[in-house]
Coordinates of C-alpha atoms in Angstrom, one line a residue:
X513 CA 0.1 0.1 0.0
X514 CA 1.6 3.1 -0.8
X515 CA 1.9 6.2 1.6
X516 CA 0.3 9.8 1.5
X517 CA 4.3 10.6 1.0
X518 CA 5.1 7.8 -2.4
X519 CA 1.6 9.5 -3.9
X520 CA 2.4 12.5 -4.4
X521 CA 5.3 13.0 -5.2
X522 CA 5.1 10.0 -7.6
X523 CA 5.9 9.7 -10.7
X524 CA 3.2 11.6 -13.0
X525 CA 3.7 14.7 -10.1
X526 CA 7.5 14.3 -10.6
X527 CA 7.6 14.7 -14.9
X528 CA 4.9 17.7 -14.1
X529 CA 7.4 19.2 -11.8
X530 CA 10.4 18.5 -14.1
X531 CA 8.5 20.4 -17.4
X532 CA 7.2 22.2 -14.6
X533 CA 10.6 24.4 -12.9
X534 CA 11.9 24.4 -15.8
X535 CA 9.3 26.8 -17.0
X536 CA 9.0 29.1 -14.5
X537 CA 12.7 28.8 -14.0
X538 CA 12.9 29.5 -17.2
X539 CA 10.7 32.1 -17.3
X540 CA 12.2 33.8 -14.5
X541 CA 15.5 34.2 -16.0
X542 CA 13.5 35.9 -19.2
X543 CA 12.4 38.4 -17.3
X544 CA 15.9 38.3 -15.6
X545 CA 17.9 39.1 -18.5
X546 CA 15.4 41.5 -20.3
X547 CA 15.7 43.9 -16.9
X548 CA 19.3 43.1 -17.9
X549 CA 19.4 43.6 -21.5
X550 CA 17.3 46.4 -21.2
X551 CA 18.9 48.5 -18.3
X552 CA 21.9 47.5 -20.6
X553 CA 20.2 48.9 -23.6
X554 CA 19.2 51.9 -21.6
X555 CA 22.9 52.9 -20.5
X556 CA 24.2 52.2 -23.8
X557 CA 21.8 54.7 -25.2
X558 CA 22.3 57.3 -22.7
X559 CA 26.5 56.3 -22.8
X560 CA 25.6 56.7 -26.8
X561 CA 23.3 59.8 -26.7
X562 CA 26.0 61.1 -24.1
X563 CA 28.6 61.1 -26.6
X564 CA 27.2 62.8 -29.2
X565 CA 26.3 65.4 -26.9
X566 CA 29.5 66.0 -25.4
X567 CA 30.8 65.8 -29.1
X568 CA 28.2 68.0 -30.1
X569 CA 29.3 70.5 -27.9
X570 CA 33.0 70.0 -27.8
X571 CA 32.6 70.5 -31.8
X572 CA 30.7 73.8 -30.8
X573 CA 33.5 75.1 -28.3
X574 CA 35.9 74.1 -30.5
X575 CA 35.0 77.3 -32.5
X576 CA 35.7 79.3 -29.3
X577 CA 39.2 78.7 -29.0
X578 CA 40.6 81.9 -28.8
X579 CA 37.7 82.0 -24.9
X580 CA 39.3 79.0 -24.0
X581 CA 42.9 80.8 -24.2
X582 CA 41.9 83.8 -22.2
X583 CA 40.0 81.3 -19.1
X584 CA 43.7 79.8 -19.6
X585 CA 45.6 82.8 -19.5
X586 CA 43.3 85.1 -17.4
X587 CA 41.2 82.2 -15.1
X588 CA 37.9 83.2 -13.4
X589 CA 38.7 87.5 -14.0
X590 CA 38.2 87.2 -17.8
X591 CA 35.1 87.2 -19.7
X592 CA 35.1 84.7 -21.1
X593 CA 35.3 82.1 -18.0
X594 CA 31.9 84.6 -17.8
X595 CA 31.0 83.7 -21.7
X596 CA 31.8 79.6 -21.4
X597 CA 30.8 79.1 -17.9
X598 CA 26.9 80.9 -19.0
X599 CA 26.9 78.2 -21.8
X600 CA 28.2 74.3 -20.3
X601 CA 25.3 75.9 -17.2
X602 CA 22.1 76.4 -20.4
X603 CA 23.5 72.9 -21.9
X604 CA 23.4 71.4 -18.8
X605 CA 20.5 72.3 -17.9
X606 CA 18.8 72.2 -21.2
X607 CA 20.0 68.5 -21.6
X608 CA 19.1 67.8 -18.3
X609 CA 22.5 66.6 -17.1
X610 CA 24.2 66.3 -14.0
X611 CA 27.2 68.6 -14.4
X612 CA 29.2 69.5 -17.5
X613 CA 32.5 70.7 -17.7
X614 CA 36.1 72.1 -19.1
X615 CA 39.3 70.3 -18.5
X616 CA 42.9 70.8 -19.4
X617 CA 46.5 68.5 -19.0
X618 CA 48.9 71.0 -17.9
X619 CA 52.3 69.1 -16.9
X620 CA 51.7 68.9 -12.8
X621 CA 48.4 66.9 -14.1
X622 CA 44.6 67.4 -14.9
X623 CA 42.6 71.2 -13.7
X624 CA 39.4 72.4 -14.0
X625 CA 39.0 75.2 -15.8
X626 CA 35.4 75.8 -16.4
X627 CA 32.9 74.5 -13.8
X628 CA 29.2 74.9 -15.8
X629 CA 27.6 74.6 -13.0
X630 CA 25.2 77.4 -11.2
X631 CA 26.3 80.7 -10.3
X632 CA 24.8 80.1 -6.9
X633 CA 26.5 76.9 -6.5
X634 CA 28.7 77.1 -4.1
X635 CA 30.8 73.7 -4.0
X636 CA 31.4 74.4 -7.4
X637 CA 34.6 73.6 -9.0
X638 CA 37.4 77.2 -9.6
X639 CA 39.4 76.6 -12.3
X640 CA 43.1 75.5 -12.1
X641 CA 41.0 72.6 -9.4
X642 CA 42.6 69.7 -9.6
X643 CA 41.1 66.8 -11.1
X644 CA 41.9 62.5 -11.4
X645 CA 40.4 60.0 -13.3
X646 CA 41.4 56.5 -13.9
X647 CA 44.5 55.0 -15.7
X648 CA 41.7 54.0 -18.9
X649 CA 39.7 57.9 -19.1
X650 CA 43.5 59.0 -18.8
X651 CA 44.5 56.6 -21.8
X652 CA 42.1 58.1 -24.4
X653 CA 41.8 61.6 -23.7
X654 CA 45.1 61.5 -24.2
X655 CA 44.7 59.8 -27.8
X656 CA 42.0 61.7 -28.2
X657 CA 39.7 59.9 -28.3
X658 CA 35.8 60.1 -26.9
X659 CA 36.1 58.3 -23.4
X660 CA 32.6 56.9 -22.2
X661 CA 33.0 55.2 -18.5
X662 CA 30.3 53.2 -16.9
X663 CA 28.5 53.6 -13.7
X664 CA 30.0 54.4 -10.9
X665 CA 29.4 54.8 -7.1
X666 CA 30.2 58.5 -5.4
X667 CA 29.0 59.4 -2.1
X668 CA 30.0 62.8 -2.7
X669 CA 27.2 63.1 -5.7
X670 CA 25.7 59.6 -5.5
X671 CA 25.5 57.0 -9.0
X672 CA 26.4 58.8 -12.5
X673 CA 28.7 57.7 -15.3
X674 CA 30.9 60.0 -17.9
X675 CA 31.8 61.1 -20.7
X676 CA 34.6 63.1 -22.2
X677 CA 35.1 64.0 -25.0
X678 CA 38.5 66.0 -26.8
X679 CA 38.2 69.9 -28.3
X680 CA 39.7 71.1 -31.2
X681 CA 39.8 73.7 -33.0
X682 CA 39.4 74.3 -36.3
X683 CA 42.9 73.3 -37.1
X684 CA 42.5 70.3 -35.6
X685 CA 44.7 71.1 -32.1
X686 CA 43.3 70.1 -29.1
X687 CA 42.8 73.1 -27.2
X688 CA 40.0 70.6 -24.1
X689 CA 38.6 68.7 -22.8
X690 CA 34.5 68.6 -22.6
X691 CA 33.5 65.7 -19.7
X692 CA 29.5 65.6 -18.6
X693 CA 27.7 63.6 -16.0
X694 CA 24.2 62.0 -15.4
X695 CA 22.9 60.9 -12.9
X696 CA 22.5 57.2 -12.8
X697 CA 18.6 58.3 -11.2
X698 CA 17.9 58.8 -15.0
X699 CA 19.0 55.8 -16.3
X700 CA 16.2 54.1 -13.2
X701 CA 13.6 55.3 -15.1
X702 CA 14.4 54.9 -18.2
X703 CA 14.6 51.6 -17.7
X704 CA 11.7 51.3 -15.4
X705 CA 9.5 52.8 -17.9
X706 CA 11.2 50.3 -20.9
X707 CA 10.7 47.6 -18.7
X708 CA 6.7 48.0 -17.9
X709 CA 6.4 48.6 -22.0
X710 CA 8.2 45.3 -21.7
X711 CA 6.8 43.3 -19.5
X712 CA 2.9 44.2 -20.6
X713 CA 4.2 42.2 -23.8
X714 CA 6.2 39.2 -22.9
X715 CA 4.2 37.9 -19.5
X716 CA 1.2 37.6 -22.1
X717 CA 3.0 36.1 -24.6
X718 CA 5.3 33.7 -21.7
X719 CA 1.5 32.9 -20.2
X720 CA 0.8 31.7 -23.3
X721 CA 3.5 29.4 -24.5
X722 CA 3.3 28.4 -20.7
X723 CA -0.8 26.9 -21.5
X724 CA 0.7 25.5 -25.0
X725 CA 3.2 24.0 -22.2
X726 CA 0.9 22.5 -19.9
X727 CA -1.1 20.9 -22.9
X728 CA 1.4 19.6 -24.4
X729 CA 2.6 18.1 -21.5
X730 CA -0.4 16.2 -20.4
X731 CA -0.4 14.7 -23.4
X732 CA 2.9 13.8 -22.9
X733 CA 2.7 12.3 -20.1
X734 CA -0.3 10.7 -19.8
X735 CA 0.9 9.1 -22.8
X736 CA 4.3 8.3 -21.3
X737 CA 2.8 7.2 -17.2
X738 CA 0.1 4.4 -20.2
X739 CA 2.7 3.3 -21.7
X740 CA 4.8 2.8 -17.6
X741 CA 1.9 1.4 -16.2
X742 CA 1.7 -1.2 -18.5
X743 CA 5.6 -1.7 -18.2
X744 CA 4.6 -1.5 -14.3
X745 CA 1.7 -3.9 -14.6
X746 CA 2.6 -6.8 -17.3
X747 CA 6.4 -7.0 -14.5
X748 CA 4.2 -7.3 -11.4
X749 CA 1.9 -10.7 -12.8
X750 CA 5.4 -11.6 -14.1
X751 CA 6.6 -11.2 -10.4
X752 CA 3.6 -12.7 -9.2
X753 CA 4.8 -15.3 -11.3
X754 CA 1.7 -15.1 -13.7
X755 CA 3.7 -14.9 -17.4
X756 CA 0.2 -14.9 -19.4
X757 CA 0.4 -11.5 -19.2
X758 CA 0.7 -8.2 -22.6
X759 CA 2.9 -5.4 -22.6
X760 CA 1.5 -3.8 -24.8
X761 CA 2.9 -0.6 -27.3
X762 CA 1.5 2.8 -27.0
X763 CA 4.7 5.1 -27.3
X764 CA 7.2 4.9 -29.7
X765 CA 10.3 5.9 -28.3
X766 CA 12.2 3.8 -25.5
X767 CA 9.4 1.7 -23.1
X768 CA 7.6 1.2 -25.6
X769 CA 11.3 -0.8 -27.1
X770 CA 11.4 -1.7 -23.3
X771 CA 7.2 -3.2 -23.5
X772 CA 8.0 -4.6 -26.8
X773 CA 11.2 -6.4 -24.9
X774 CA 9.4 -7.5 -21.7
X775 CA 6.6 -9.6 -23.8
X776 CA 9.9 -10.6 -25.7
X777 CA 10.9 -12.1 -22.5
X778 CA 7.9 -13.7 -20.8
X779 CA 7.3 -14.9 -23.7
X780 CA 10.4 -16.9 -23.8
X781 CA 10.4 -17.2 -20.3
X782 CA 7.1 -18.3 -21.1
X783 CA 7.8 -20.8 -22.7
X784 CA 11.8 -22.1 -21.2
X785 CA 8.7 -22.8 -17.8
X786 CA 6.5 -25.2 -20.2
X787 CA 9.7 -27.0 -21.8
X788 CA 10.7 -27.2 -17.7
X789 CA 7.2 -28.5 -16.5
X790 CA 6.7 -31.2 -19.5
X791 CA 10.7 -32.7 -19.1
X792 CA 9.6 -32.5 -15.4
X793 CA 7.4 -34.8 -16.0
X794 CA 8.6 -37.0 -18.5
X795 CA 11.5 -36.8 -15.5
X796 CA 8.8 -38.2 -13.4
X797 CA 7.3 -40.8 -15.7
X798 CA 11.0 -41.8 -16.5
X799 CA 11.0 -42.1 -12.8
X800 CA 8.6 -44.4 -12.0
X801 CA 9.2 -46.8 -15.0
X802 CA 13.0 -46.5 -13.9
X803 CA 10.8 -47.9 -9.7
X804 CA 8.3 -50.1 -11.6
X805 CA 11.8 -52.0 -13.2
X806 CA 13.8 -51.8 -10.7
X807 CA 10.6 -53.7 -8.3
X808 CA 10.8 -56.2 -10.9
X809 CA 14.6 -57.1 -11.6
X810 CA 14.1 -57.1 -7.6
X811 CA 11.1 -60.1 -7.7
X812 CA 13.0 -61.9 -10.5
X813 CA 16.7 -61.8 -8.6
X814 CA 14.7 -62.9 -5.8
X815 CA 13.1 -65.4 -8.0
X816 CA 16.8 -66.6 -9.4
X817 CA 17.9 -66.5 -5.8
X818 CA 15.4 -69.0 -4.8
X819 CA 16.1 -70.7 -8.0
X820 CA 19.2 -71.9 -7.1
X821 CA 18.6 -72.5 -4.3
X822 CA 16.6 -75.3 -5.5
X823 CA 19.3 -76.3 -7.3
X824 CA 21.2 -76.2 -5.2
X825 CA 19.2 -78.5 -2.8
X826 CA 18.9 -80.8 -5.8
X827 CA 22.4 -80.8 -6.3
X828 CA 23.4 -81.6 -2.3
X829 CA 21.0 -84.5 -3.0
X830 CA 22.1 -85.5 -6.1
X831 CA 25.7 -86.0 -4.1
X832 CA 23.5 -88.0 -1.7
X833 CA 22.4 -90.1 -3.3
X834 CA 26.4 -90.5 -5.5
X835 CA 27.4 -90.8 -2.9
X836 CA 24.5 -94.1 -1.5
X837 CA 25.4 -95.5 -4.6
X838 CA 29.2 -95.6 -4.7
X839 CA 28.0 -97.7 -1.6
X840 CA 26.0 -100.0 -3.2
X841 CA 28.8 -100.7 -6.1
X842 CA 31.2 -101.2 -2.9
X843 CA 29.2 -104.0 -1.2
X844 CA 28.4 -105.1 -4.9
X845 CA 31.4 -107.7 -4.7
X846 CA 30.0 -109.1 -1.1
X847 CA 26.4 -109.0 -2.4
X848 CA 26.6 -111.3 -5.9
X849 CA 23.0 -113.2 -5.1
X850 CA 21.3 -109.9 -4.2
X851 CA 23.0 -108.6 -7.6
X852 CA 19.1 -107.8 -9.1
X853 CA 18.0 -106.4 -6.3
X854 CA 20.4 -104.1 -6.2
X855 CA 20.6 -103.4 -10.2
X856 CA 16.9 -102.9 -9.5
X857 CA 18.0 -100.1 -6.3
X858 CA 20.1 -98.5 -9.2
X859 CA 17.9 -98.8 -11.9
X860 CA 15.4 -96.5 -9.9
X861 CA 18.4 -94.3 -9.1
X862 CA 19.0 -93.3 -12.4
X863 CA 15.7 -92.8 -13.3
X864 CA 15.2 -90.7 -10.4
X865 CA 19.3 -89.4 -11.2
X866 CA 18.0 -88.7 -14.5
X867 CA 14.3 -86.5 -13.5
X868 CA 16.4 -84.2 -11.1
X869 CA 18.4 -83.7 -13.9
X870 CA 15.7 -83.1 -16.2
X871 CA 14.5 -80.9 -13.6
X872 CA 17.0 -79.0 -13.2
X873 CA 18.2 -78.6 -16.8
X874 CA 14.6 -76.8 -16.4
X875 CA 14.9 -75.0 -14.2
X876 CA 18.9 -73.2 -15.9
X877 CA 16.5 -73.3 -19.3
X878 CA 13.9 -70.8 -16.9
X879 CA 16.3 -69.3 -15.4
X880 CA 18.6 -68.6 -19.0
X881 CA 15.2 -67.0 -19.7
X882 CA 15.0 -64.9 -16.7
X883 CA 18.7 -63.6 -16.8
X884 CA 17.7 -63.2 -20.7
X885 CA 15.1 -60.8 -20.1
X886 CA 16.9 -58.7 -17.3
X887 CA 19.4 -58.9 -19.5
X888 CA 16.9 -56.7 -21.9
X889 CA 15.6 -54.9 -19.1
X890 CA 18.5 -53.6 -18.3
X891 CA 19.5 -52.9 -21.7
X892 CA 16.2 -50.6 -21.8
X893 CA 17.3 -49.0 -18.6
X894 CA 20.2 -48.4 -20.1
X895 CA 18.6 -46.6 -22.8
X896 CA 16.4 -44.7 -21.0
X897 CA 19.4 -42.7 -18.8
X898 CA 21.0 -42.1 -21.5
X899 CA 17.7 -41.1 -23.2
X900 CA 17.1 -39.4 -19.2
X901 CA 20.9 -37.6 -19.7
X902 CA 20.5 -35.9 -23.1
X903 CA 16.9 -34.8 -21.7
X904 CA 19.4 -33.6 -18.2
X905 CA 21.7 -31.9 -21.0
X906 CA 18.7 -30.1 -23.1
X907 CA 17.6 -28.9 -20.2
X908 CA 21.0 -27.5 -18.9
X909 CA 20.8 -25.7 -22.8
X910 CA 17.6 -23.8 -21.6
X911 CA 19.7 -23.0 -18.4
X912 CA 22.3 -21.3 -20.9
X913 CA 20.4 -19.9 -22.8
X914 CA 17.7 -18.7 -20.0
X915 CA 20.8 -16.9 -18.5
X916 CA 22.3 -15.4 -21.6
X917 CA 17.9 -13.7 -21.7
X918 CA 18.4 -12.4 -18.1
X919 CA 21.8 -11.3 -19.2
X920 CA 20.3 -9.0 -21.9
X921 CA 17.9 -8.0 -19.5
X922 CA 20.5 -6.7 -16.9
X923 CA 22.4 -5.1 -19.9
X924 CA 19.2 -3.8 -21.2
X925 CA 18.3 -2.2 -17.7
X926 CA 22.1 -0.8 -17.6
X927 CA 21.8 0.6 -20.6
X928 CA 18.1 2.2 -19.5
X929 CA 19.9 3.8 -16.2
X930 CA 22.3 4.9 -18.2
X931 CA 20.2 6.6 -20.4
X932 CA 18.3 7.1 -17.2
X933 CA 21.7 9.2 -16.3
X934 CA 21.7 10.9 -19.6
X935 CA 18.3 12.7 -19.0
X936 CA 18.7 14.3 -15.6
X937 CA 15.3 14.9 -14.2
X938 CA 13.5 14.2 -17.0
X939 CA 15.2 10.2 -16.2
X940 CA 14.3 9.7 -13.1
X941 CA 11.1 8.1 -14.3
X942 CA 12.9 5.9 -16.5
X943 CA 15.5 4.6 -14.2
X944 CA 12.5 3.8 -12.2
X945 CA 11.6 1.3 -15.3
X946 CA 15.0 0.6 -14.8
X947 CA 15.3 -0.6 -11.7
X948 CA 12.7 -2.3 -12.0
X949 CA 13.7 -4.1 -14.7
X950 CA 16.6 -4.8 -12.6
X951 CA 15.1 -6.3 -9.8
X952 CA 13.0 -9.1 -12.2
X953 CA 16.7 -10.2 -14.3
X954 CA 18.0 -10.6 -10.3
X955 CA 15.1 -12.8 -9.7
X956 CA 15.4 -14.7 -12.8
X957 CA 18.7 -15.1 -12.2
X958 CA 18.2 -16.7 -8.6
X959 CA 15.2 -19.2 -9.9
X960 CA 18.2 -20.4 -13.1
X961 CA 20.4 -21.1 -10.6
X962 CA 18.2 -22.8 -8.1
X963 CA 16.9 -24.5 -11.6
X964 CA 21.0 -25.3 -12.5
X965 CA 21.9 -26.7 -9.4
X966 CA 18.7 -29.0 -9.1
X967 CA 20.1 -30.2 -12.5
X968 CA 23.3 -30.2 -11.7
X969 CA 21.9 -33.2 -8.2
X970 CA 20.2 -34.5 -11.6
X971 CA 22.8 -35.5 -13.4
X972 CA 24.9 -36.4 -10.7
X973 CA 22.8 -38.9 -10.0
X974 CA 21.9 -40.3 -13.7
X975 CA 25.1 -40.8 -14.4
X976 CA 25.0 -42.4 -10.4
X977 CA 22.9 -44.3 -12.1
X978 CA 24.0 -45.2 -15.7
X979 CA 27.1 -46.4 -13.6
X980 CA 25.0 -48.8 -11.5
X981 CA 23.1 -49.8 -14.8
X982 CA 26.5 -50.8 -16.6
X983 CA 27.7 -53.2 -13.1
X984 CA 23.5 -55.1 -13.8
X985 CA 24.2 -55.5 -17.6
X986 CA 27.8 -57.1 -16.9
X987 CA 26.5 -58.8 -13.9
X988 CA 23.9 -60.0 -15.9
X989 CA 25.7 -61.1 -19.4
X990 CA 28.4 -63.0 -16.4
X991 CA 25.1 -64.5 -15.2
X992 CA 23.8 -65.2 -18.6
X993 CA 27.2 -67.2 -19.2
X994 CA 27.1 -68.9 -16.0
X995 CA 24.0 -70.7 -16.2
X996 CA 24.7 -71.3 -20.4
X997 CA 27.9 -74.0 -18.7
X998 CA 26.0 -74.8 -16.0
X999 CA 23.7 -76.3 -18.7
X1000 CA 26.6 -77.6 -20.5
X1001 CA 28.0 -79.4 -17.1
X1002 CA 23.9 -80.6 -16.9
X1003 CA 23.9 -82.1 -20.6
X1004 CA 26.8 -83.7 -19.5
X1005 CA 25.7 -85.2 -16.6
X1006 CA 22.5 -86.4 -18.2
X1007 CA 24.6 -88.2 -20.6
X1008 CA 26.7 -89.9 -18.3
X1009 CA 22.8 -90.6 -16.7
X1010 CA 21.4 -92.1 -19.8
X1011 CA 24.8 -94.4 -19.6
X1012 CA 23.9 -95.4 -15.8
X1013 CA 20.9 -96.7 -17.6
X1014 CA 22.0 -98.0 -20.2
X1015 CA 24.3 -100.2 -17.4
X1016 CA 22.0 -101.0 -15.5
X1017 CA 20.3 -102.5 -18.6
X1018 CA 23.3 -104.4 -19.5
X1019 CA 23.1 -105.6 -16.1
X1020 CA 19.8 -106.6 -15.9
X1021 CA 20.9 -108.3 -18.7
X1022 CA 24.4 -109.7 -17.6
X1023 CA 24.7 -111.0 -14.5
X1024 CA 27.3 -112.3 -15.0
X1025 CA 29.1 -109.1 -16.0
X1026 CA 28.8 -107.6 -12.7
X1027 CA 32.4 -107.5 -11.7
X1028 CA 33.5 -105.3 -14.5
X1029 CA 29.6 -103.3 -15.0
X1030 CA 31.2 -102.4 -11.4
X1031 CA 34.4 -101.2 -11.9
X1032 CA 33.0 -99.2 -14.5
X1033 CA 29.8 -97.9 -12.4
X1034 CA 32.5 -97.1 -10.0
X1035 CA 34.3 -95.0 -12.5
X1036 CA 31.1 -93.5 -13.6
X1037 CA 29.9 -92.5 -9.4
X1038 CA 33.2 -90.8 -9.0
X1039 CA 32.5 -88.6 -12.4
X1040 CA 28.9 -87.5 -11.3
X1041 CA 30.4 -86.4 -7.9
X1042 CA 33.2 -84.5 -9.7
X1043 CA 30.2 -83.1 -11.7
X1044 CA 28.3 -82.4 -8.7
X1045 CA 30.4 -80.9 -6.6
X1046 CA 31.6 -79.1 -10.0
X1047 CA 27.2 -77.6 -9.9
X1048 CA 27.3 -77.2 -6.3
X1049 CA 30.5 -74.4 -7.5
X1050 CA 28.8 -72.9 -9.5
X1051 CA 25.4 -72.7 -8.1
X1052 CA 27.5 -71.3 -5.5
X1053 CA 28.8 -68.1 -7.4
X1054 CA 25.6 -68.2 -9.6
X1055 CA 23.5 -67.6 -6.0
X1056 CA 26.8 -64.5 -5.1
X1057 CA 25.6 -63.2 -9.3
X1058 CA 21.9 -62.5 -8.0
X1059 CA 22.4 -61.4 -4.5
X1060 CA 24.6 -58.5 -6.6
X1061 CA 21.7 -58.7 -8.9
X1062 CA 19.6 -57.9 -5.7
X1063 CA 21.9 -55.5 -4.2
X1064 CA 21.5 -53.2 -7.6
X1065 CA 17.8 -53.6 -8.2
X1066 CA 17.6 -52.6 -4.9
X1067 CA 19.9 -49.7 -5.1
X1068 CA 17.6 -48.5 -8.3
X1069 CA 15.0 -48.3 -6.5
X1070 CA 17.2 -45.7 -4.6
X1071 CA 17.5 -44.4 -7.2
X1072 CA 14.3 -43.8 -8.7
X1073 CA 13.5 -42.3 -5.7
X1074 CA 16.4 -39.9 -5.4
X1075 CA 15.3 -38.8 -9.2
X1076 CA 11.5 -38.7 -8.4
X1077 CA 13.2 -36.1 -5.8
X1078 CA 14.6 -34.5 -8.0
X1079 CA 10.9 -34.3 -10.8
X1080 CA 8.8 -32.6 -7.8
X1081 CA 12.2 -30.2 -6.5
X1082 CA 11.4 -29.1 -10.3
X1083 CA 7.8 -28.6 -10.8
X1084 CA 7.8 -27.2 -7.3
X1085 CA 10.7 -24.6 -8.7
X1086 CA 8.3 -24.4 -12.1
X1087 CA 5.0 -24.1 -10.1
X1088 CA 5.7 -20.4 -9.1
X1089 CA 5.1 -19.7 -13.0
X1090 CA 1.7 -19.7 -14.0
X1091 CA 1.3 -20.4 -17.5
X1092 CA -1.2 -21.5 -19.7
X1093 CA -0.1 -25.1 -19.5
X1094 CA -0.4 -25.0 -15.9
X1095 CA -3.2 -27.1 -16.0
X1096 CA -2.4 -29.5 -18.9
X1097 CA 0.3 -30.6 -17.0
X1098 CA -1.0 -31.0 -13.4
X1099 CA -2.5 -34.7 -14.2
X1100 CA 1.2 -36.6 -15.9
X1101 CA 2.9 -35.5 -11.6
X1102 CA 0.1 -36.8 -10.5
X1103 CA 1.7 -40.4 -12.5
X1104 CA 4.2 -41.0 -8.9

């Protein structure tokens, strides 16, 4: 909620002040400049008039060179002094000047010769009174020039300015100097009258210009504020996470460009957020699939373990049967009269051995099929992991593009701030917009860094999952090889079992050849025992591989769970922004 101070000194008020204050200052400066110009013009005019008056009077006095020379010779006692003083006094009264007097340059310095003051003026300057001038006046007069002085203040005579000119005779020789002093009050009166007339023209003209400027200012400021408010509302929506916003271009200046760039930036951010949401949904689905596959692998590993344990149990039983057959063969020599029953028993044992061998072969074939299925699933999981890795890299590239946009936005904000600083007071409004854009760019940068952190964790988990998949694939390949070797061994056992059955039939037919057959049976029993031991050892190795596969399956389930957590984190960050695809993406997030 804005405070009263913020409302009073808002952007609109500042813009009005930025325009009005310079106009008022310009008006005051115009009036002051006009007054100064009029004063200077009046001074220049009066100085020019006084100069012409002095030159004309000096020319007229130059025709009286004899009277002037008489004054130089006789002083105030001569009639020529009276004549010249009367003439200067008349000039003073008619021209309205303050003083008119004649000067001369002697070896002792400047002196007054004739003072045009009234006859009853006791403070007039008598003949021979010392006079003093500024160095510039002194130099100009000696060079034969007419010299005008600026307005000076004298404690005795007040504010005045003077004009001095040489008096020349008919031959052009300087015979004296004329000085005329003018009261500065006359200058002030002329200045006041002229200034009043000028104000009658300047004030209405300035009022008209001010009114027209205010109308133009209202139109321009309202248009600028409309553009600024549009940009502000759009940025507020984006800062709240709503990317379904549009900033229209109203002006054709830099603010309009900022509005267009803001809308483009929002559109690109929106597209990237939608991509992130879609990729996170795909990641959730992949995690669910990985979890399901891991559960299936775990169950298959448990079934494989049970089958291997059954095979081990069958191998143990087979070893025990083989041992009993060996014992029967050892006692075969002393129990010839029981050969028929023992041969019958041996035939039964051989049949059971064949049945066990067939069962073991079937179990190993089933185990081999399951191992091949597991191998195919492992390959599928590896391909899915590679796809997840590509998706992660794609997400990382999207993050790079988003960083590029944020940098461009920061550069644009910096450029706008620079332009605003160059514009001075008129650019403070643009500086506010630039600051808002910089704040938005910083917030976008923080969100991108959080996404990059999540993606980094996700890439690490995917890499670890790839390692487990490779280990699982190698274990499955080794298990398939070991089962194939077991099947070959069981084939050998099967062939031996068939030979035993053949021997049993031959023993049944040839009781007389029992002793020779007994030795052959013993040899075959030894082979069976060795094969049984080898089968037992292979069964232990396969069991160890199955346990390893079961551990890999559990680790795969743990990776799937962490993958789901990473996907949830990506979706949580993406849900901070609202887009038109938000409702479409929500059902996919519930697959888990």
